[in-house]
CSV table of C-alpha atoms and ligand atoms in Angstrom, one decimal:
chain,number,residue,atom,x,y,z
A,1011,MET,CA,135.3,-4.4,81.4
A,1012,ASN,CA,131.6,-5.0,80.9
A,1013,GLU,CA,130.3,-3.3,77.7
A,1014,ILE,CA,127.3,-1.0,78.4
A,1015,ASN,CA,125.1,-0.5,75.3
A,1016,LEU,CA,123.5,2.8,75.4
A,1017,GLY,CA,120.2,4.2,74.1
A,1018,ILE,CA,120.0,8.0,73.5
A,1019,ILE,CA,116.7,9.8,73.1
A,1020,GLY,CA,117.1,13.2,71.7
A,1021,THR,CA,120.1,13.8,69.5
A,1022,GLY,CA,120.4,17.4,69.3
A,1023,LEU,CA,123.3,19.7,70.5
A,1024,MET,CA,123.6,17.9,73.8
A,1025,GLY,CA,122.8,14.3,72.3
A,1026,PHE,CA,125.9,15.1,70.1
A,1027,GLU,CA,127.8,15.8,73.2
A,1028,HIS,CA,126.9,12.6,74.8
A,1029,ILE,CA,128.0,10.6,71.8
A,1030,GLN,CA,131.3,12.2,71.6
A,1031,ASN,CA,132.0,11.6,74.8
A,1032,PHE,CA,130.9,8.0,75.1
A,1033,ASN,CA,133.0,7.6,71.8
A,1034,LEU,CA,136.1,8.2,74.3
A,1035,LEU,CA,135.2,6.2,77.2
A,1036,GLU,CA,136.0,2.6,77.2
A,1037,GLY,CA,133.3,0.0,77.7
A,1038,ALA,CA,130.6,2.3,76.3
A,1039,ARG,CA,128.9,1.4,73.4
A,1040,VAL,CA,126.3,4.0,71.9
A,1041,ALA,CA,123.7,1.1,70.6
A,1042,ALA,CA,120.6,3.2,69.6
A,1043,LEU,CA,119.5,6.5,68.8
A,1044,ALA,CA,116.0,8.0,68.6
A,1045,ASP,CA,115.0,11.6,67.3
A,1046,THR,CA,112.1,13.1,65.7
A,1047,ASP,CA,114.2,15.2,63.2
A,1048,ALA,CA,115.8,13.2,60.5
A,1049,THR,CA,118.8,15.7,60.0
A,1050,MET,CA,119.8,15.6,63.7
A,1051,LEU,CA,119.4,11.9,63.7
A,1052,ALA,CA,121.7,11.3,60.5
A,1053,LYS,CA,124.2,13.6,62.1
A,1054,ALA,CA,124.1,11.7,65.3
A,1055,GLU,CA,124.4,8.5,63.5
A,1056,ALA,CA,127.5,9.6,61.7
A,1057,MET,CA,129.3,10.9,64.6
A,1058,SER,CA,128.7,7.5,66.7
A,1059,ALA,CA,131.7,5.2,66.5
A,1060,ASP,CA,129.3,2.2,67.0
A,1061,SER,CA,126.9,2.0,64.1
A,1062,PRO,CA,124.0,2.6,66.3
A,1063,ARG,CA,120.2,1.6,65.4
A,1064,THR,CA,118.0,4.5,64.6
A,1065,SER,CA,114.4,5.4,64.9
A,1066,ASP,CA,112.3,8.6,64.9
A,1067,ASP,CA,110.1,7.2,67.6
A,1068,TYR,CA,111.5,6.7,71.3
A,1069,GLU,CA,109.2,4.1,72.1
A,1070,THR,CA,111.0,1.8,69.6
A,1071,LEU,CA,114.0,2.5,71.4
A,1072,LEU,CA,112.6,1.6,74.5
A,1073,SER,CA,111.6,-1.7,73.6
A,1074,ASP,CA,115.1,-2.6,72.5
A,1075,GLU,CA,115.9,-5.2,75.2
A,1076,SER,CA,119.5,-5.2,74.4
A,1077,LEU,CA,120.0,-1.7,75.8
A,1078,ASP,CA,121.7,-1.7,79.2
A,1079,ALA,CA,121.1,2.0,79.9
A,1080,LEU,CA,119.4,5.2,78.6
A,1081,VAL,CA,120.4,8.9,78.0
A,1082,ILE,CA,117.4,11.5,77.8
A,1083,ALA,CA,118.3,14.4,75.9
A,1084,THR,CA,115.0,15.8,74.5
A,1085,PRO,CA,113.7,19.5,75.2
A,1086,ASN,CA,112.9,20.0,79.0
A,1087,PHE,CA,109.2,19.8,78.6
A,1088,HIS,CA,109.4,16.5,76.9
A,1089,HIS,CA,111.6,14.6,79.8
A,1090,ILE,CA,108.5,13.9,81.9
A,1091,GLU,CA,106.9,12.1,78.6
A,1092,VAL,CA,109.9,10.0,78.0
A,1093,LEU,CA,110.4,9.3,81.9
A,1094,ARG,CA,106.9,7.8,82.3
A,1095,ALA,CA,107.5,5.3,79.6
A,1096,ALA,CA,111.3,5.1,80.6
A,1097,LEU,CA,111.2,4.5,84.5
A,1098,SER,CA,109.2,1.3,84.2
A,1099,SER,CA,111.8,-0.3,82.3
A,1100,GLY,CA,114.0,0.0,85.5
A,1101,LYS,CA,116.9,0.8,83.3
A,1102,PRO,CA,119.5,3.1,84.5
A,1103,ILE,CA,118.9,6.4,83.2
A,1104,LEU,CA,120.9,9.4,82.5
A,1105,CYS,CA,118.6,12.4,82.2
A,1106,GLU,CA,119.4,15.8,81.0
A,1107,LYS,CA,119.0,19.0,83.3
A,1108,PRO,CA,116.5,20.4,84.5
A,1109,LEU,CA,115.0,16.9,85.4
A,1110,CYS,CA,111.4,18.4,84.5
A,1111,THR,CA,109.8,21.7,84.2
A,1112,THR,CA,107.5,21.5,87.1
A,1113,LEU,CA,108.0,20.6,90.6
A,1114,ALA,CA,105.0,18.0,90.5
A,1115,ASP,CA,106.9,16.0,87.8
A,1116,THR,CA,110.4,16.2,89.5
A,1117,ASP,CA,108.7,15.0,92.6
A,1118,ALA,CA,106.8,12.1,90.9
A,1119,VAL,CA,110.3,11.2,89.5
A,1120,ARG,CA,112.1,11.2,92.5
A,1121,GLN,CA,109.4,9.2,94.4
A,1122,GLN,CA,109.4,6.6,91.8
A,1123,VAL,CA,113.4,6.4,91.7
A,1124,THR,CA,113.5,6.1,95.4
A,1125,ARG,CA,110.6,3.4,95.4
A,1126,ASP,CA,112.0,1.3,92.8
A,1127,ASN,CA,115.7,1.6,93.9
A,1128,LEU,CA,116.4,2.7,90.4
A,1129,THR,CA,120.0,4.0,89.0
A,1130,PHE,CA,119.0,7.6,88.0
A,1131,GLN,CA,121.6,10.5,87.5
A,1132,VAL,CA,120.7,13.9,86.4
A,1133,GLY,CA,122.7,15.7,83.9
A,1134,MET,CA,123.9,18.4,86.1
A,1135,GLU,CA,127.3,18.2,84.8
A,1136,TYR,CA,129.0,21.5,86.1
A,1137,ARG,CA,129.9,19.4,89.4
A,1138,PHE,CA,132.2,17.7,86.9
A,1139,LYS,CA,134.0,20.6,85.3
A,1140,PRO,CA,137.6,19.8,86.5
A,1141,ALA,CA,138.2,23.3,87.4
A,1142,LEU,CA,135.0,23.5,89.4
A,1143,ALA,CA,135.6,20.1,90.7
A,1144,GLU,CA,139.1,21.4,92.0
A,1145,MET,CA,137.3,24.4,93.7
A,1146,ILE,CA,134.7,22.3,95.5
A,1147,THR,CA,137.5,19.9,96.6
A,1148,ARG,CA,139.4,22.8,98.2
A,1149,VAL,CA,136.3,24.2,99.9
A,1150,GLU,CA,135.1,20.7,101.0
A,1151,ARG,CA,138.8,20.3,102.6
A,1152,GLY,CA,138.5,23.7,104.5
A,1153,ASP,CA,140.8,25.6,102.4
A,1154,ALA,CA,138.5,28.5,102.5
A,1155,GLY,CA,137.2,28.2,106.3
A,1156,PHE,CA,133.4,28.4,106.9
A,1157,VAL,CA,132.1,29.9,103.5
A,1158,HIS,CA,129.7,32.5,104.6
A,1159,MET,CA,129.3,33.9,101.0
A,1160,LEU,CA,129.2,32.2,97.3
A,1161,SER,CA,128.6,34.3,94.4
A,1162,ILE,CA,128.1,32.8,91.1
A,1163,ARG,CA,128.3,34.8,88.1
A,1164,GLU,CA,127.4,34.0,84.4
A,1165,HIS,CA,128.1,36.3,81.9
A,1166,ARG,CA,127.6,34.9,78.4
A,1167,PHE,CA,126.0,34.9,74.9
A,1168,PRO,CA,122.3,34.7,74.4
A,1169,PHE,CA,120.5,31.3,74.3
A,1170,LEU,CA,121.5,29.4,71.1
A,1171,PRO,CA,119.0,28.4,68.3
A,1172,LYS,CA,117.3,24.8,69.3
A,1173,VAL,CA,115.7,22.3,66.9
A,1174,ASN,CA,112.0,24.0,66.7
A,1175,ASP,CA,113.0,26.8,69.0
A,1176,TRP,CA,111.8,25.1,72.0
A,1177,ASN,CA,114.2,27.6,74.2
A,1178,ARG,CA,112.4,30.7,73.5
A,1179,PHE,CA,109.5,30.2,75.8
A,1180,ASN,CA,108.9,29.6,79.5
A,1181,ALA,CA,106.5,27.2,79.0
A,1182,ASN,CA,109.2,24.8,77.2
A,1183,THR,CA,111.9,25.3,79.3
A,1184,GLY,CA,110.3,25.9,82.8
A,1185,GLY,CA,111.9,29.5,82.6
A,1186,THR,CA,115.4,30.7,82.5
A,1187,LEU,CA,116.1,30.4,86.2
A,1188,VAL,CA,115.0,26.6,85.9
A,1189,GLU,CA,116.3,25.8,82.5
A,1190,LYS,CA,120.0,27.0,83.0
A,1191,CYS,CA,120.3,28.2,86.2
A,1192,CYS,CA,119.4,24.7,87.8
A,1193,HIS,CA,123.2,24.1,87.3
A,1194,PHE,CA,124.4,27.1,89.6
A,1195,PHE,CA,121.6,26.2,92.4
A,1196,ASP,CA,122.9,22.7,92.5
A,1197,LEU,CA,126.3,24.2,93.1
A,1198,MET,CA,125.2,26.3,95.7
A,1199,ARG,CA,123.9,23.5,97.7
A,1200,LEU,CA,126.9,21.3,96.9
A,1201,ILE,CA,129.4,23.7,97.6
A,1202,LEU,CA,127.7,25.3,100.9
A,1203,GLY,CA,126.7,21.7,102.0
A,1204,SER,CA,123.4,23.0,103.1
A,1205,GLU,CA,119.8,23.6,101.9
A,1206,PRO,CA,118.2,27.0,101.0
A,1207,VAL,CA,115.8,28.5,103.2
A,1208,SER,CA,114.4,31.5,101.0
A,1209,VAL,CA,115.3,33.8,98.2
A,1210,VAL,CA,114.9,37.3,96.8
A,1211,ALA,CA,115.2,37.9,93.4
A,1212,SER,CA,114.9,40.5,90.3
A,1213,ALA,CA,115.0,38.9,86.7
A,1214,GLY,CA,113.7,39.6,83.4
A,1215,GLN,CA,113.7,40.0,79.6
A,1216,ASN,CA,115.1,43.2,78.5
A,1217,VAL,CA,117.4,42.6,75.4
A,1218,ASN,CA,117.2,39.2,73.7
A,1219,HIS,CA,114.7,37.6,71.4
A,1220,LEU,CA,112.4,40.6,71.6
A,1221,ASN,CA,112.4,40.8,67.5
A,1222,GLU,CA,111.8,37.4,67.0
A,1223,THR,CA,108.4,35.6,66.3
A,1224,TYR,CA,107.5,32.1,66.6
A,1225,ALA,CA,104.3,30.8,65.2
A,1226,GLY,CA,102.9,34.5,66.2
A,1227,GLN,CA,104.3,34.5,69.5
A,1228,THR,CA,107.3,36.8,70.7
A,1229,PRO,CA,109.7,34.8,73.1
A,1230,ASP,CA,109.2,35.4,76.9
A,1231,ILE,CA,112.3,33.7,78.1
A,1232,TRP,CA,114.2,36.1,80.7
A,1233,ASP,CA,117.9,36.9,79.7
A,1234,ASN,CA,119.2,38.6,82.9
A,1235,GLY,CA,118.7,38.6,86.8
A,1236,TYR,CA,119.9,38.3,90.2
A,1237,ALA,CA,119.0,35.9,92.9
A,1238,VAL,CA,120.3,35.7,96.2
A,1239,PHE,CA,119.4,32.9,98.8
A,1240,ASP,CA,119.7,32.3,102.5
A,1241,PHE,CA,121.0,28.8,103.6
A,1242,GLU,CA,120.1,26.9,106.6
A,1243,ASN,CA,123.8,27.0,108.0
A,1244,GLY,CA,123.6,30.8,107.8
A,1245,ALA,CA,125.6,31.1,104.4
A,1246,ARG,CA,124.4,33.5,101.6
A,1247,ALA,CA,124.6,32.9,97.8
A,1248,MET,CA,124.2,35.0,95.0
A,1249,LEU,CA,123.3,34.4,91.3
A,1250,ASP,CA,124.3,37.1,88.9
A,1251,LEU,CA,123.2,35.9,85.4
A,1252,CYS,CA,123.5,38.0,82.1
A,1253,MET,CA,122.8,36.8,78.8
A,1254,PHE,CA,124.0,39.8,76.7
A,1255,ALA,CA,127.5,39.6,77.9
A,1256,GLU,CA,129.4,38.4,74.9
A,1257,GLY,CA,132.2,40.5,75.8
A,1258,SER,CA,133.2,39.2,79.1
A,1259,ARG,CA,136.9,37.8,80.3
A,1260,HIS,CA,135.2,34.9,82.0
A,1261,SER,CA,132.0,33.4,81.1
A,1262,GLU,CA,131.4,32.2,84.6
A,1263,GLU,CA,133.2,33.1,87.8
A,1264,LEU,CA,132.5,31.2,91.2
A,1265,ALA,CA,133.6,32.7,94.5
A,1266,ALA,CA,133.5,31.4,97.8
A,1267,MET,CA,134.4,33.8,100.6
A,1268,GLY,CA,135.1,31.9,104.0
A,1269,ASP,CA,136.5,33.3,107.1
A,1270,LYS,CA,139.9,31.7,106.2
A,1271,ALA,CA,140.4,32.6,102.5
A,1272,LYS,CA,138.5,33.4,99.1
A,1273,VAL,CA,138.6,30.4,96.5
A,1274,GLU,CA,137.7,31.1,93.1
A,1275,CYS,CA,137.1,29.4,89.9
A,1276,LEU,CA,137.2,30.9,86.4
A,1277,LEU,CA,135.8,29.5,83.4
A,1278,PRO,CA,136.3,28.8,80.6
A,1279,GLN,CA,139.8,29.5,81.5
A,1280,ASN,CA,140.0,26.5,83.8
A,1281,ILE,CA,141.6,28.6,86.6
A,1282,VAL,CA,141.5,28.2,90.1
A,1283,THR,CA,142.7,30.9,92.7
A,1284,HIS,CA,143.3,30.9,96.6
A,1285,GLY,CA,143.3,34.4,98.1
A,1286,HIS,CA,145.0,34.7,101.4
A,1287,ARG,CA,143.2,37.1,103.8
A,1288,ASP,CA,146.4,37.9,106.0
A,1289,THR,CA,149.1,38.6,103.0
A,1290,TRP,CA,146.5,39.6,100.2
A,1291,VAL,CA,148.3,37.2,98.1
A,1292,VAL,CA,146.6,35.3,95.5
A,1293,ASP,CA,147.8,31.9,94.4
A,1294,LYS,CA,146.6,30.7,90.7
A,1295,THR,CA,146.4,27.3,89.5
A,1296,ASP,CA,145.7,26.3,85.6
A,1297,ILE,CA,143.9,23.3,85.6
A,1298,HIS,CA,145.1,21.0,82.9
A,1299,VAL,CA,141.9,19.6,80.9
A,1300,PRO,CA,143.2,17.2,77.9
A,1301,GLU,CA,142.4,18.5,74.3
A,1302,GLU,CA,140.4,15.4,73.3
A,1303,ILE,CA,138.1,15.7,76.2
A,1304,LEU,CA,137.8,19.6,75.9
A,1305,ASN,CA,136.9,19.1,72.1
A,1306,ALA,CA,134.0,16.7,72.9
A,1307,GLY,CA,131.7,19.4,73.7
A,1308,TYR,CA,131.0,22.7,75.0
A,1309,HIS,CA,131.4,22.2,78.7
A,1310,SER,CA,135.3,22.4,79.7
A,1311,GLY,CA,135.5,18.5,79.7
A,1312,ALA,CA,132.4,18.1,82.3
A,1313,THR,CA,130.4,15.5,80.0
A,1314,TYR,CA,133.3,13.1,79.8
A,1315,HIS,CA,133.6,13.0,83.8
A,1316,GLN,CA,129.8,12.9,84.3
A,1317,ASN,CA,129.2,10.2,81.7
A,1318,GLN,CA,132.4,8.0,83.4
A,1319,ALA,CA,130.5,8.5,86.6
A,1320,PHE,CA,127.3,7.5,85.2
A,1321,LEU,CA,128.8,4.5,83.7
A,1322,ALA,CA,130.6,3.6,86.9
A,1323,ALA,CA,126.8,3.7,88.7
A,1324,VAL,CA,125.4,1.6,86.0
A,1325,ARG,CA,128.2,-1.2,86.6
A,1326,GLY,CA,127.4,-1.0,90.3
A,1327,GLU,CA,131.2,0.4,91.3
A,1328,ALA,CA,130.0,3.9,92.7
A,1329,GLU,CA,127.1,5.4,93.9
A,1330,VAL,CA,125.1,8.0,91.5
A,1331,ILE,CA,126.6,11.5,92.0
A,1332,VAL,CA,123.7,13.9,91.1
A,1333,THR,CA,120.7,12.1,92.3
A,1334,ALA,CA,117.0,12.6,91.5
A,1335,GLU,CA,116.5,14.2,94.7
A,1336,ASP,CA,119.4,16.9,93.7
A,1337,GLY,CA,117.2,17.2,90.3
A,1338,HIS,CA,114.2,18.1,92.3
A,1339,ARG,CA,115.8,20.7,94.9
A,1340,ALA,CA,117.7,22.3,92.0
A,1341,VAL,CA,114.2,22.9,90.3
A,1342,ALA,CA,112.7,24.0,93.3
A,1343,MET,CA,115.2,26.8,93.7
A,1344,GLY,CA,114.7,27.9,90.4
A,1345,VAL,CA,111.0,28.0,90.5
A,1346,ALA,CA,111.4,29.8,93.8
A,1347,ALA,CA,113.6,32.3,92.4
A,1348,GLN,CA,111.3,32.8,89.5
A,1349,MET,CA,108.5,33.4,91.8
A,1350,ALA,CA,110.6,35.8,94.1
A,1351,ALA,CA,111.2,37.9,91.0
A,1352,ARG,CA,107.9,37.8,89.2
A,1353,GLU,CA,106.0,38.6,92.5
A,1354,LYS,CA,108.7,41.2,93.8
A,1355,ARG,CA,108.8,39.1,97.4
A,1356,ARG,CA,110.8,37.1,99.4
A,1357,VAL,CA,109.9,33.5,98.8
A,1358,ASP,CA,110.3,30.8,101.6
A,1359,MET,CA,111.2,27.3,100.4
A,1360,THR,CA,108.6,25.9,102.6
A,1361,GLU,CA,106.1,27.4,100.3
A,1362,LEU,CA,107.2,24.8,97.7
A,1363,GLY,CA,107.2,21.9,100.2
A,1364,LEU,CA,110.9,22.1,101.2
B,1942,NAD,N1,124.1,19.7,80.6
B,1942,NAD,C1,124.0,21.0,79.9
B,1942,NAD,O1,125.0,21.6,80.2
B,1942,NAD,C2,123.0,21.0,78.8
B,1942,NAD,C3,123.4,22.1,77.8
B,1942,NAD,C4,122.7,22.1,76.8
B,1942,NAD,C5,121.3,21.4,76.9
B,1942,NAD,N2,121.1,20.7,77.7
B,1942,NAD,C6,119.9,19.9,77.9
B,1942,NAD,O2,119.6,18.8,76.9
B,1942,NAD,C7,118.5,18.8,76.7
B,1942,NAD,C8,118.3,18.8,74.9
B,1942,NAD,O3,118.9,20.2,74.9
B,1942,NAD,P1,119.6,20.6,73.3
B,1942,NAD,O4,120.3,21.6,73.6
B,1942,NAD,O5,120.4,19.3,72.8
B,1942,NAD,O6,118.4,20.9,72.4
B,1942,NAD,P2,118.4,20.6,71.0
B,1942,NAD,O7,117.1,21.3,70.4
B,1942,NAD,O8,119.3,21.0,70.2
B,1942,NAD,O9,118.0,18.9,70.9
B,1942,NAD,C9,116.9,18.4,71.3
B,1942,NAD,C10,116.6,17.1,70.4
B,1942,NAD,O10,115.4,16.3,70.7
B,1942,NAD,C11,114.4,16.1,69.8
B,1942,NAD,N3,113.2,15.7,70.2
B,1942,NAD,C12,112.2,16.6,70.3
B,1942,NAD,N4,111.2,15.9,70.6
B,1942,NAD,C13,111.5,14.6,70.7
B,1942,NAD,C14,110.6,13.4,70.6
B,1942,NAD,N5,109.6,13.4,70.8
B,1942,NAD,N6,111.6,12.1,70.3
B,1942,NAD,C15,112.7,12.0,70.2
B,1942,NAD,N7,113.4,13.4,70.1
B,1942,NAD,C16,112.9,14.5,70.2
B,1942,NAD,C17,114.8,17.3,68.7
B,1942,NAD,O11,114.6,17.0,67.3
B,1942,NAD,C18,116.1,17.4,69.0
B,1942,NAD,O12,117.1,17.0,68.1
B,1942,NAD,C19,117.7,19.7,77.2
B,1942,NAD,O13,116.7,19.2,78.3
B,1942,NAD,C20,118.6,20.9,77.8
B,1942,NAD,O14,118.1,21.4,78.7
B,1942,NAD,C21,121.7,20.6,79.0
């Protein structure tokens, strides 16, 4: 198997998770790391199995011709700066979600990726959570029948502290419905096999980070909301997000309600259920995820499978699964939902050029 030399730019929480998972993947070698924070860089170097070269400057890493592929895991607002420099290398890139914080930037990236026929994957790894992948398979093979309603609930803890607290502000993140909910909007498109037409939403910041101050500024990041999309195929999908819900049985509950059955995924317990309409019986399946993979991060084993898929795409053995187009469309749904909540009106996706 060809060894793939990887360069990782941004070695914070998610950079660590990439390193831990590449350590487990055969044929992957973390060869270079770049981060402006010396402490994070040293920790990342220590957890890498392959004694990578390190730099405090991503341009030094980009000039390393021995690298075969790049991973970008800097803060959301910074992706576009790295991408402007990295895309011209022609090397395969795995870029963390959200692709960028504005639609002008995601559009420019998807256009360049298409024009130059680049291998480019967006880190929307929820598709790769083993239990969610099982739910998606069941819906795709018709277990639920035609899915009229998709409900996605995330009830969790507040945003974690980040290096230089970048995630406390809309300007740095793109806003909560872009920053974290792009995962769920990507899942809506995938599970329903259709594109969104319009959205209504209500969201805001009511509990979290209100007593914090950074350089004299109080965080403005939203911590809860609902967003309801109508899709081209007539289905509707709802996101229910609460980030002051530490006391929840399940951090994520996804339910696809079809004319035949209800298929549900419960995380982090890795449970998939099938609810029969005729008998009202609910069959429950526990999805096994090996400990080694579960322990290599915080995403129920998703990063392992995502990065494995990226390596296959780099080797030319498989198509990219989450494309720049997917990244653009997920950000567009987040931007639309934020507009709908802020302006208290229905937003049509055509307003965003989709
Ligand atoms: N896929 C997922 O589910 C998931 C989960 C968490 C975070 N993320 C994404 O991963 C990215 C990183 O998030 P994180 O949680 O690791 O944040 P983090 O703050 O823990 O890490 C970001 C790192 O980037 C470094 N950095 C900042 N500017 C830099 C520069 N100019 N050059 C090099 N390094 C620089 C910081 O020093 C820091 O170490 C974000 O885009 C975030 O949205 C994705």
